[in-house]
CSV table of C-alpha atoms in Angstrom, one decimal:
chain,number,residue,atom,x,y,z
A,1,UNK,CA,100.3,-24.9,218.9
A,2,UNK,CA,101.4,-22.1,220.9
A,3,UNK,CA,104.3,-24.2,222.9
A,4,UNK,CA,105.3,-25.1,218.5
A,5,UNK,CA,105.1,-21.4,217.6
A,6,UNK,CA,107.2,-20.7,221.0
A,7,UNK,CA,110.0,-23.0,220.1
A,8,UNK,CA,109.7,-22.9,216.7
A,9,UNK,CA,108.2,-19.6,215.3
A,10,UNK,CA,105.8,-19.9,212.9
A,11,UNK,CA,107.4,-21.8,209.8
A,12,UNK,CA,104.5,-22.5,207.1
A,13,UNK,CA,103.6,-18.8,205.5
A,14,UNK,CA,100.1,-17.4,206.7
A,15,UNK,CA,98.1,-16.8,203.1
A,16,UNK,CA,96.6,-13.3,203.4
A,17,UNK,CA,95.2,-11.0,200.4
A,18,UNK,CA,96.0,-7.0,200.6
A,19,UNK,CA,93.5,-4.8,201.3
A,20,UNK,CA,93.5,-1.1,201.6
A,21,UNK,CA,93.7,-1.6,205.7
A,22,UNK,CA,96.7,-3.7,204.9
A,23,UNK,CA,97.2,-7.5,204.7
A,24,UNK,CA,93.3,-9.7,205.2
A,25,UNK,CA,94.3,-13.0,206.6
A,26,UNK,CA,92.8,-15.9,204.7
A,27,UNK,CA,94.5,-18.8,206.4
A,28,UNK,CA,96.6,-19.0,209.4
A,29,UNK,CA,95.0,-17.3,212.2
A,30,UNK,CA,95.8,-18.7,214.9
A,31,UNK,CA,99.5,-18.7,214.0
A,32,UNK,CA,98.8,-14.8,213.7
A,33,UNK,CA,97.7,-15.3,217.5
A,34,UNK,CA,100.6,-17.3,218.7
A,35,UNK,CA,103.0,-15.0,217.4
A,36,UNK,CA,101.8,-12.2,218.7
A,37,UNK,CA,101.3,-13.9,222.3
A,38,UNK,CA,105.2,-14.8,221.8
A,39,UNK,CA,105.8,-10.7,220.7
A,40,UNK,CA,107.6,-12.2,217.3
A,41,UNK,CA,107.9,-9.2,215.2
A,42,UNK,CA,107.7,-11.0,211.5
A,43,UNK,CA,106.2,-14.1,210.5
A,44,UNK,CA,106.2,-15.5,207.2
A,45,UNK,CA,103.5,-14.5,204.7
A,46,UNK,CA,102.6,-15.0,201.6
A,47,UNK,CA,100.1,-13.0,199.6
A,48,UNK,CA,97.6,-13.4,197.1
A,49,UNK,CA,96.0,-11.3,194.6
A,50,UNK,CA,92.3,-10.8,195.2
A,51,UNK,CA,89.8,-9.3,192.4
A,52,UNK,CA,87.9,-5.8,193.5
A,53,UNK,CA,85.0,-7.3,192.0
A,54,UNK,CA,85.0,-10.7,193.4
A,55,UNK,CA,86.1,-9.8,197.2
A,56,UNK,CA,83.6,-12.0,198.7
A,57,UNK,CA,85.8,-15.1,197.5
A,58,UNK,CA,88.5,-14.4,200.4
A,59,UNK,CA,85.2,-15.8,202.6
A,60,UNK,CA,85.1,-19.0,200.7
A,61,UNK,CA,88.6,-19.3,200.4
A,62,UNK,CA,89.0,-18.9,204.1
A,63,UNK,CA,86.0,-21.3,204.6
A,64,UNK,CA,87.8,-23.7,202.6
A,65,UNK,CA,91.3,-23.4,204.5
A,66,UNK,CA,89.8,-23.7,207.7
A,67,UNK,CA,86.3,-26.2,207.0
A,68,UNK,CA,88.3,-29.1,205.1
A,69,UNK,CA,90.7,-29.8,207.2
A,70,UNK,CA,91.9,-32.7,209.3
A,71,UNK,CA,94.6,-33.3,211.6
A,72,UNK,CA,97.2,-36.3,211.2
A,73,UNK,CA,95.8,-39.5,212.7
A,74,UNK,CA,97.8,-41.5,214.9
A,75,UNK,CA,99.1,-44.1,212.6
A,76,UNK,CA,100.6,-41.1,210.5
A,77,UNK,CA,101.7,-39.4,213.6
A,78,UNK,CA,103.8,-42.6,214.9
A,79,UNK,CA,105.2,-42.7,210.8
A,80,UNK,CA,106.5,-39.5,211.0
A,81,UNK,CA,107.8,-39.8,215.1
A,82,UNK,CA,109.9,-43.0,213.4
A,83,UNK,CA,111.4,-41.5,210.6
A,84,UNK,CA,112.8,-38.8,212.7
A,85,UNK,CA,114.1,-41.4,214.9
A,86,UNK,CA,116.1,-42.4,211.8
A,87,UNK,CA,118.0,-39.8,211.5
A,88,UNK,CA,119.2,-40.0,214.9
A,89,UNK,CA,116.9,-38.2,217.1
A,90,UNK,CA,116.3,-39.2,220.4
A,91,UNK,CA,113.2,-39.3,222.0
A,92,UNK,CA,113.4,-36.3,224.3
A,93,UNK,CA,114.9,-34.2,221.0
A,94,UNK,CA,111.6,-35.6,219.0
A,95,UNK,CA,109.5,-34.8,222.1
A,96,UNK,CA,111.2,-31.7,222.4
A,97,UNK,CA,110.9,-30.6,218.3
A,98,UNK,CA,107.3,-31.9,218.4
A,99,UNK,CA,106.6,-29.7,221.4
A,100,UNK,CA,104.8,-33.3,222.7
A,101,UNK,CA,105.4,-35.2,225.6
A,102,UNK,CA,108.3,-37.6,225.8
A,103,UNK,CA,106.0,-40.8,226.5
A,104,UNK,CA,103.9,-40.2,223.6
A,105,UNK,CA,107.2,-40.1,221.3
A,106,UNK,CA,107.8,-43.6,223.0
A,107,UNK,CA,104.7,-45.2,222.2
A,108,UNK,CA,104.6,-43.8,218.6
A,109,UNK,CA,107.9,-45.8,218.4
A,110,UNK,CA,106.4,-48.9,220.1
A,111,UNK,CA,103.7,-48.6,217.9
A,112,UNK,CA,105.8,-48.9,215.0
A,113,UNK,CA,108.0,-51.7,216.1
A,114,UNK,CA,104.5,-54.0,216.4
A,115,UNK,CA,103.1,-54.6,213.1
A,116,UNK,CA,99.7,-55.6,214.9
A,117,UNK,CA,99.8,-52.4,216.7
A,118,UNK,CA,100.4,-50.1,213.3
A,119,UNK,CA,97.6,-52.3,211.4
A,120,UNK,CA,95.2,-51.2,214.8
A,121,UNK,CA,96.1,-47.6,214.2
A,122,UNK,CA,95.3,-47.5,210.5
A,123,UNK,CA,92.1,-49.5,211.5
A,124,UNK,CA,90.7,-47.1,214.8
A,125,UNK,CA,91.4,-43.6,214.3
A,126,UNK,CA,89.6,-43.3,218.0
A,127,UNK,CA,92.7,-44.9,219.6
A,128,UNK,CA,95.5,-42.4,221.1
A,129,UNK,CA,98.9,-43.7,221.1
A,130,UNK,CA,99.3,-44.7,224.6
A,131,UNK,CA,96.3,-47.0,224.0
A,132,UNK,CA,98.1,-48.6,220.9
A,133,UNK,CA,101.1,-49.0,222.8
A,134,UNK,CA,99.5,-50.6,225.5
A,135,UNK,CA,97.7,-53.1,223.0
A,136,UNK,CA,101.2,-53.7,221.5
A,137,UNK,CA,102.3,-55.2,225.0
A,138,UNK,CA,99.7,-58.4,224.5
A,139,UNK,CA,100.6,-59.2,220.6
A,140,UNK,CA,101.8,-62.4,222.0
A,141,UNK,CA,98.7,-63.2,224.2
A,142,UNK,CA,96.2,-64.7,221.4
A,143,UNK,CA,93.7,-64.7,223.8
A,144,UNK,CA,94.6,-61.5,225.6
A,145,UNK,CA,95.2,-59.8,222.3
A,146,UNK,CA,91.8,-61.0,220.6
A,147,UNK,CA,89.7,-60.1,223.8
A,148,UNK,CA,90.9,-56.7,223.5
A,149,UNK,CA,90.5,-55.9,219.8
A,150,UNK,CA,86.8,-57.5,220.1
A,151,UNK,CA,85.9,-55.1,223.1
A,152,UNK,CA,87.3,-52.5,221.4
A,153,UNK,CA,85.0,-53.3,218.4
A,154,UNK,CA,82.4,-54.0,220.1
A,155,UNK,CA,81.9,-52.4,223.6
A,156,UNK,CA,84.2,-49.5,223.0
A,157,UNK,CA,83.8,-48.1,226.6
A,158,UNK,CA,84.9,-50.8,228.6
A,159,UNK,CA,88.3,-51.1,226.6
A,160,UNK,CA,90.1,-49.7,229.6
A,161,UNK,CA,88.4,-51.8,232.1
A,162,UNK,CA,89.5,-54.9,229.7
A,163,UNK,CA,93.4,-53.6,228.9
A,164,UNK,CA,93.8,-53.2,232.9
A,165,UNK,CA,92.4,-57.0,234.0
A,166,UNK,CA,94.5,-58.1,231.0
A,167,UNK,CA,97.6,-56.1,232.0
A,168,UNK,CA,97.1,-57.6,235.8
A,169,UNK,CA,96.7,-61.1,234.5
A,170,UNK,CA,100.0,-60.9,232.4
A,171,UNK,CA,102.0,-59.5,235.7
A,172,UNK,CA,100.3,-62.2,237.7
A,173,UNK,CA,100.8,-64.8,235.7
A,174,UNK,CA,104.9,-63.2,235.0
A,175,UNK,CA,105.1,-63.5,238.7
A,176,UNK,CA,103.6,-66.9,238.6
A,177,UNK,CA,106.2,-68.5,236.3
A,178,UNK,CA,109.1,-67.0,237.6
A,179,UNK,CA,108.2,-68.2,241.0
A,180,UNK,CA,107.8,-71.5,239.5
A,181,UNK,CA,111.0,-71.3,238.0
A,182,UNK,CA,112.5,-71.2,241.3
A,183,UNK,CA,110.8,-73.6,242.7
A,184,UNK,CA,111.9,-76.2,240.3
A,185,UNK,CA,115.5,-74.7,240.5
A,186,UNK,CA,115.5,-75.7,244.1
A,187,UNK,CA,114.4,-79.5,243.2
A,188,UNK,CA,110.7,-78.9,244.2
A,189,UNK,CA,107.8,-80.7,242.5
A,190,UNK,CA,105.1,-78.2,241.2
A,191,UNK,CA,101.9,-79.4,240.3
A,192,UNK,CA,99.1,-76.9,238.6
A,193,UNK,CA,96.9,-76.2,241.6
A,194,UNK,CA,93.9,-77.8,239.2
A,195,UNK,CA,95.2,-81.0,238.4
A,196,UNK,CA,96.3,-82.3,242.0
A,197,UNK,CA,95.2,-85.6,242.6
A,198,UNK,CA,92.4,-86.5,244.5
A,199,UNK,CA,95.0,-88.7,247.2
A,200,UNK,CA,97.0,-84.7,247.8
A,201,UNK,CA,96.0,-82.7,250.6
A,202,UNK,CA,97.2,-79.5,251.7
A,203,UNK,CA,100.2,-79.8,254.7
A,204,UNK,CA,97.6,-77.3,256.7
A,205,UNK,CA,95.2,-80.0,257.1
A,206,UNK,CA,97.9,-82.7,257.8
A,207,UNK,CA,99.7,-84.4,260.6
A,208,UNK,CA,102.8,-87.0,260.8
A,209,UNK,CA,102.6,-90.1,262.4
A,210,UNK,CA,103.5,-89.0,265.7
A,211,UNK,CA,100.5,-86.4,265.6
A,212,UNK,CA,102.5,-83.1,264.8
A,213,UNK,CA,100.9,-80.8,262.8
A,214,UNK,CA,102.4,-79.9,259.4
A,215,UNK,CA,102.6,-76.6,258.4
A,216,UNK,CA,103.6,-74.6,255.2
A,217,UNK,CA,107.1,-74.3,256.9
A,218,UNK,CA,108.5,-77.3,254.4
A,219,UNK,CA,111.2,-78.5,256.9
A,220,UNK,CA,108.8,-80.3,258.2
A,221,UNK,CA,107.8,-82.2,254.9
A,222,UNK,CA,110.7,-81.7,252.6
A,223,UNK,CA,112.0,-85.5,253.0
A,224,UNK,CA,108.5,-86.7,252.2
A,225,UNK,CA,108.2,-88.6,248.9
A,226,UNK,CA,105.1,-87.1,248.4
A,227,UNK,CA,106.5,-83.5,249.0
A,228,UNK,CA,105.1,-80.9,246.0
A,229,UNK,CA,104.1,-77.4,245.7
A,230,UNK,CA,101.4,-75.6,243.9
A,231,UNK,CA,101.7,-71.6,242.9
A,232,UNK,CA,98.5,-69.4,242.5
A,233,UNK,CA,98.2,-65.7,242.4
A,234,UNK,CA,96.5,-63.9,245.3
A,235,UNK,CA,94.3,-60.8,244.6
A,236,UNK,CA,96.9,-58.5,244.5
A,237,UNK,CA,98.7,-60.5,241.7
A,238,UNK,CA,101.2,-61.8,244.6
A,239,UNK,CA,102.4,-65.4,243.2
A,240,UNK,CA,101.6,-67.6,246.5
A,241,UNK,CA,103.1,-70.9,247.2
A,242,UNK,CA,100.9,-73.7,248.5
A,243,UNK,CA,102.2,-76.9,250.1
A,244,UNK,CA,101.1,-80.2,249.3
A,245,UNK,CA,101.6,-83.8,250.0
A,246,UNK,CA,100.6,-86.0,246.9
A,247,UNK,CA,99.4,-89.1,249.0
A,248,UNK,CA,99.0,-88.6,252.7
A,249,UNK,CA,97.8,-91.8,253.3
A,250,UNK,CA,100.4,-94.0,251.4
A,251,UNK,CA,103.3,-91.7,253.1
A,252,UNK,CA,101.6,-92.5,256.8
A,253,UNK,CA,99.5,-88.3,257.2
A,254,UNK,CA,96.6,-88.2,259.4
A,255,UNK,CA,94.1,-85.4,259.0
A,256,UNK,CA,94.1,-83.0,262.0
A,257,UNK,CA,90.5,-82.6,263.3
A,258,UNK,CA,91.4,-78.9,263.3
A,259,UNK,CA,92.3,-78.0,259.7
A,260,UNK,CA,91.6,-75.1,258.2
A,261,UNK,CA,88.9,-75.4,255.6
A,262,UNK,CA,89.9,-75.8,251.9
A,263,UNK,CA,87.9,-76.9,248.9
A,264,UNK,CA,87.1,-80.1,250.1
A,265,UNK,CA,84.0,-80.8,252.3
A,266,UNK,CA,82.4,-78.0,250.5
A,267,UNK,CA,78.8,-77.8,249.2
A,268,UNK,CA,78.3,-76.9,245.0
A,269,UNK,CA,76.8,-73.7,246.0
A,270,UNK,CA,79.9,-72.9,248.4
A,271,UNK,CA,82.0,-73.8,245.2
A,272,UNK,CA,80.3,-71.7,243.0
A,273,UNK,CA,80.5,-68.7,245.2
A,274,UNK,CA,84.6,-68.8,245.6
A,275,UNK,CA,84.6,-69.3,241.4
A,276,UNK,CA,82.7,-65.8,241.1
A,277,UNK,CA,85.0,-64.6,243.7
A,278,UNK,CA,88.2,-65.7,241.5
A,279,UNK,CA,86.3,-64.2,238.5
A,280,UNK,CA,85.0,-60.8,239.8
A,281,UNK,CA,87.6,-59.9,242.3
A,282,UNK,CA,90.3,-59.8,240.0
A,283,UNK,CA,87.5,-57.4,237.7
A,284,UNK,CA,87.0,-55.3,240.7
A,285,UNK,CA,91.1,-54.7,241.4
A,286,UNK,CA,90.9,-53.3,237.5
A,287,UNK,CA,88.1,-51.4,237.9
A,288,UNK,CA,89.2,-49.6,241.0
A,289,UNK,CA,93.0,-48.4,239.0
A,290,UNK,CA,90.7,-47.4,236.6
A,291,UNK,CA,88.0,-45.4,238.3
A,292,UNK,CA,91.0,-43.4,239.7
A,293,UNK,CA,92.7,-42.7,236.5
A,294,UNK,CA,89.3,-41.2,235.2
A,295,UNK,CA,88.6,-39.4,238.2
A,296,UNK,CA,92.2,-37.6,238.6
A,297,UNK,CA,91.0,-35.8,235.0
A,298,UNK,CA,87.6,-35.3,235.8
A,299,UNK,CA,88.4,-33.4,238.6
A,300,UNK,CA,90.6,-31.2,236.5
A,301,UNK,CA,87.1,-29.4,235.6
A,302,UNK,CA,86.7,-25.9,235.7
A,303,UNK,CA,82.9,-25.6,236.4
A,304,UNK,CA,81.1,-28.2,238.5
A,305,UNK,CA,78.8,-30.9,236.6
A,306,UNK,CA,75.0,-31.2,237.0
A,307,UNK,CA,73.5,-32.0,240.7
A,308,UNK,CA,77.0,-31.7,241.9
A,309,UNK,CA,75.1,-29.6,244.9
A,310,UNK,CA,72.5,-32.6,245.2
A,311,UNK,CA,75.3,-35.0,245.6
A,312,UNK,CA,77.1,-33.2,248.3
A,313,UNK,CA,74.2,-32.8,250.0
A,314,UNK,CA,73.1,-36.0,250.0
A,315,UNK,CA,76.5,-37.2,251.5
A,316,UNK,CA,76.3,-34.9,253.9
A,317,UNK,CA,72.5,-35.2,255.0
A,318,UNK,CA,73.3,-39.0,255.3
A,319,UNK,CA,76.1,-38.8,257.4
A,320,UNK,CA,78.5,-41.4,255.3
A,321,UNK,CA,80.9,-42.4,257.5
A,322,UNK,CA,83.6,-43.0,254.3
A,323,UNK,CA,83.5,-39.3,254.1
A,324,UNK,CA,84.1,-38.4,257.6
A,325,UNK,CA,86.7,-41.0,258.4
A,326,UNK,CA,88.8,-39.2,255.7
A,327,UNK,CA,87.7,-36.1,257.2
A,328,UNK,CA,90.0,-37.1,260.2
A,329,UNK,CA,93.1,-38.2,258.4
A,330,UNK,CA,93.4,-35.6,257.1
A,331,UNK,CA,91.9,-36.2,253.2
A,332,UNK,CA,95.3,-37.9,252.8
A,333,UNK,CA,94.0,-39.5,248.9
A,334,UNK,CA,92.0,-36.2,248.2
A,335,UNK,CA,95.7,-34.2,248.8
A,336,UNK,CA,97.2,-36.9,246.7
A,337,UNK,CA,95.0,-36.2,243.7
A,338,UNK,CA,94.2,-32.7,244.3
A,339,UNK,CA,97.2,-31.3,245.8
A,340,UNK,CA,98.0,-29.6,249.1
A,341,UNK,CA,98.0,-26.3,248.3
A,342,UNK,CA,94.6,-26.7,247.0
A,343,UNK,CA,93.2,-28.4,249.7
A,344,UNK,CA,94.8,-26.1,252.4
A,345,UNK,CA,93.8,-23.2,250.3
A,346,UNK,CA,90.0,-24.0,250.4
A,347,UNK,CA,91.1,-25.2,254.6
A,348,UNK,CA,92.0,-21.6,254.9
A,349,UNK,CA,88.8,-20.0,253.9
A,350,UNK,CA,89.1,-20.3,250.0
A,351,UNK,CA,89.4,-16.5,249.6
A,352,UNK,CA,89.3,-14.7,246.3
A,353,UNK,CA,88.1,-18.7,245.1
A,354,UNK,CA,85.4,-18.4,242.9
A,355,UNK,CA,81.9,-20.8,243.3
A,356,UNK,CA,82.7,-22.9,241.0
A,357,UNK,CA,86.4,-23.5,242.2
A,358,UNK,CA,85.3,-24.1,245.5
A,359,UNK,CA,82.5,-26.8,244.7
A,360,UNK,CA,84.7,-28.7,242.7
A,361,UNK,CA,87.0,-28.4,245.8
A,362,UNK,CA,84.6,-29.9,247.9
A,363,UNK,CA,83.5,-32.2,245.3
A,364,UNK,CA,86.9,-33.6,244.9
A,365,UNK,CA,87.6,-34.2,248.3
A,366,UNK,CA,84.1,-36.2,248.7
A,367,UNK,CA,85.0,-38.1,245.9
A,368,UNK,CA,88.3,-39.0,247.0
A,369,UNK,CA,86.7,-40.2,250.9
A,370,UNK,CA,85.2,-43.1,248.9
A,371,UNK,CA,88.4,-43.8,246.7
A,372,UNK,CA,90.4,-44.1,250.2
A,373,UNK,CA,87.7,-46.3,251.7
A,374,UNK,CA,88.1,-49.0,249.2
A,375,UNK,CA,92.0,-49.3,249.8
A,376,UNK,CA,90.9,-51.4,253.0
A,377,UNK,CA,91.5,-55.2,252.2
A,378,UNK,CA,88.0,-56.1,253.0
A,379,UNK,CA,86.2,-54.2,250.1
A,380,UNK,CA,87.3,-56.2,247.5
A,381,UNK,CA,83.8,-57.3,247.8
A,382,UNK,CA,81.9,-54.7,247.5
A,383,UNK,CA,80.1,-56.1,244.2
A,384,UNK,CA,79.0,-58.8,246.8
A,385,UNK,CA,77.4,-56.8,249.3
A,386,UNK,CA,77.0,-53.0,248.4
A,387,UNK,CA,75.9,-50.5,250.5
A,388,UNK,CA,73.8,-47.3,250.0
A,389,UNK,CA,77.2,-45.1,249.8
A,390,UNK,CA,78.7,-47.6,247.5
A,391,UNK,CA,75.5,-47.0,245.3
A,392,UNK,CA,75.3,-43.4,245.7
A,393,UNK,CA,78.8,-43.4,244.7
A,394,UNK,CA,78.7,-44.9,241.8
A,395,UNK,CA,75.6,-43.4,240.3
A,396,UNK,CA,76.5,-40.2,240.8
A,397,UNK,CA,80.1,-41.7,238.7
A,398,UNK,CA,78.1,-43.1,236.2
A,399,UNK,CA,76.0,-39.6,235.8
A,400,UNK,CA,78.6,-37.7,235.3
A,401,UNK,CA,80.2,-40.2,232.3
A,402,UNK,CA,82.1,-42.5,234.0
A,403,UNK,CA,81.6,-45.9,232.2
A,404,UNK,CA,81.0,-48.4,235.0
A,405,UNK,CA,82.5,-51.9,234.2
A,406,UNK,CA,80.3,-55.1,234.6
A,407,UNK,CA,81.2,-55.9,238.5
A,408,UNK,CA,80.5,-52.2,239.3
A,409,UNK,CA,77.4,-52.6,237.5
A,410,UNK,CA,76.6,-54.9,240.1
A,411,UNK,CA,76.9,-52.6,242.9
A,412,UNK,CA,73.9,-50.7,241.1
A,413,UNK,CA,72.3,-53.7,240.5
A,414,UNK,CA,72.9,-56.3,243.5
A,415,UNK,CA,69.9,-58.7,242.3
A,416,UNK,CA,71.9,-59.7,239.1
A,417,UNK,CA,74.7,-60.8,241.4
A,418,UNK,CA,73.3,-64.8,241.7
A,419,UNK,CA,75.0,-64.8,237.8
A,420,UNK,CA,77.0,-62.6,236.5
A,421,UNK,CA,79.0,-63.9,233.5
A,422,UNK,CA,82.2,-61.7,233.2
A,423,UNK,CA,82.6,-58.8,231.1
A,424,UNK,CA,78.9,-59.0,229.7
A,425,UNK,CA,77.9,-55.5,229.2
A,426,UNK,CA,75.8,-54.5,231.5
């Protein structure tokens, strides 16, 4: 309102009533306040009548200008963000009009270009733009698309945790295809990963006639008859090749005696452990982008939350060794969330800092030691095998309103890890 008023001036009239001490505002008040922040010397106003008899209806009237009121839901926002479009508005001019930011204008138009998307806003008034326009990216993913809208309905606080493993499965599976693509442009066989025959075995656990071992470097197999490839996406949503030959007995393979291990030879149990693996890793990776996006805003707080002091004590009387490797590298993530200045401000003594400032200082650059632990490779895992840091962590997360998704549940939790099913709300 008061970036509007500063670009704009205040354009609808304040309604006011004269009184002997001159004009009694009855709607518009904080226009009045904008204004004079700005140092405009007129604003528009129009003025009512009011009976001497009757003065205590300029209360109601003001109750009723300021009570019943309602500001423009989304779907009408994005409306109104198109039509000015129409006349030939950009989106920085709308953003710029609308005193909004620029990426809002563009998902208001997204929204408007996905009938889906405008039928969601109508529907879910909770939803902010961005959300709708993020939705709008999986209108062609039936299964993506209906998996959102039920978590939505029905387990409204894990729809970020949903959109994000969604978002990474479409890029994955993007960068799957067009690596597949490739592949068959170059005259490769592909075969899906699940449906290689039982006579295929990877080139890893292979060797020619002459005892060499075969490796994923295909020179070595490429005039094979039985020469194919399989693509998979790693945990990063990398697409990764995998060699294969389709019969390694019929085109003369031996196994080597020192293959790497694979899914063959492996006990059910061993199975079932990499399937949870595929299904809760890829949670995890979602969770974690996230976790981060929640905890950049939370630590845009002015006063610290409750047992913030309990917390940092708690790290600190256990010694967590998250928190003091970051120590000495300087707090490079808490800097990148927090900023330097801030960080070398409170590094400097924190003078004229206030208590609060200061323990959401410190709070922050706690927080941010575990955050830069779990950028190691090996922590993917965590939900396996948690440790007391992970669960203080967490439960101080979850305290303070951050909703946990179902594999961070299981860090909390670590005797419902046997069987999880995915996304059950925890």
């Amino acid at each position: 309102m008061l970036a509007s008023v500063g670009t704009h001036g205040v354009r609808l009239p304040i309604l006011a009533t004269p009184t002997g001490e001159g004009p009694a505002v009855i709607d518009g008040f904080t226009r009045v306040l904008c204004a004079l922040h700005h140092r405009q010397d007129q604003v528009p106003v129009l003025l009512v009548a009011e009976d001497e008899a009757e003065q205590w209806r300029r209360l109601v009237d003001q109750w009723i200008a300021n009570e019943h009121r309602r500001g423009l839901g989304e779907a009408d926002k994005a409306a109104m963000i198109e039509q000015m479009s129409l006349f030939g508005l950009s989106p920085d001019d709308i953003a710029d009009q609308l005193t909004t930011d620029v990426t809002v204008v563009k998902a208001a138009l997204k929204v408007r270009s996905s009938e889906k998307s405008t039928s969601l806003a109508q529907q879910n008034d909770q939803l902010d733009m961005l959300q709708l326009a993020a939705i709008s990216e999986f209108e062609d993913d039936d299964d993506a698309y209906a998996e959102i809208v039920d978590t939505l309905h029905h387990r409204p606080a894990q729809l970020n945790h949903v959109m994000t493993r969604c978002r990474h499965e479409l890029e994955a599976r993007q960068a799957r295809e067009a690596e597949i693509q490739r592949l068959t442009s170059a005259g490769v066989t592909v075969v899906d990963a699940a449906q290689l025959p039982e006579t295929s075995r990877p080139l890893s656990t292979l060797k020619d006639g002459h005892g060499q071992a075969l490796s994923d470097e295909v020179e070595q197999h490429q005039s094979c008859p039985g020469h194919a490839a399989s693509v998979r996406s790693t945990y990063t949503g990398e697409a990764r090749v995998s060699w294969h030959c389709l019969a390694w007995k019929k085109h003369g393979h031996h196994l080597r005696s020192d293959a790497p291990g694979g899914e063959q030879g492996l006990s059910e149990e061993q199975k079932a452990e990499r399937a949870r693996a595929r299904e809760h890793n890829p949670q995890w990776r979602a969770a974690l982008e996230v976790r981060r996006e929640w905890l950049s805003e939370f630590l845009q707080r002015k006063t610290p939350p409750k047992q913030a002091r309990q917390f940092l004590a708690s790290v600190l009387a256990a010694g967590d060794e998250r928190v003091t490797k970051a120590i000495s590298r300087s707090n490079r993530y808490a800097r990148s969330v927090l900023g330097d200045k801030r960080v070398d401000r409170l590094a400097n003594g924190g003078r004229r800092m206030t208590e609060d400032q200061v323990t959401m200082l410190e709070l922050g650059i706690v927080l941010c030691a575990y955050e830069e632990a779990y950028d190691a490779a090996h922590t993917v895992s965590t939900w396996r095998s948690p440790t007391p840091a992970d669960h203080r962590y967490l439960t101080a997360l979850a305290h303070w309103g951050y909703p946990l998704s179902p594999v961070e549940h299981l860090v909390l939790n670590p005797e419902n890890n046997a069987n999880t099913p995915g996304d059950q709300a925890a």
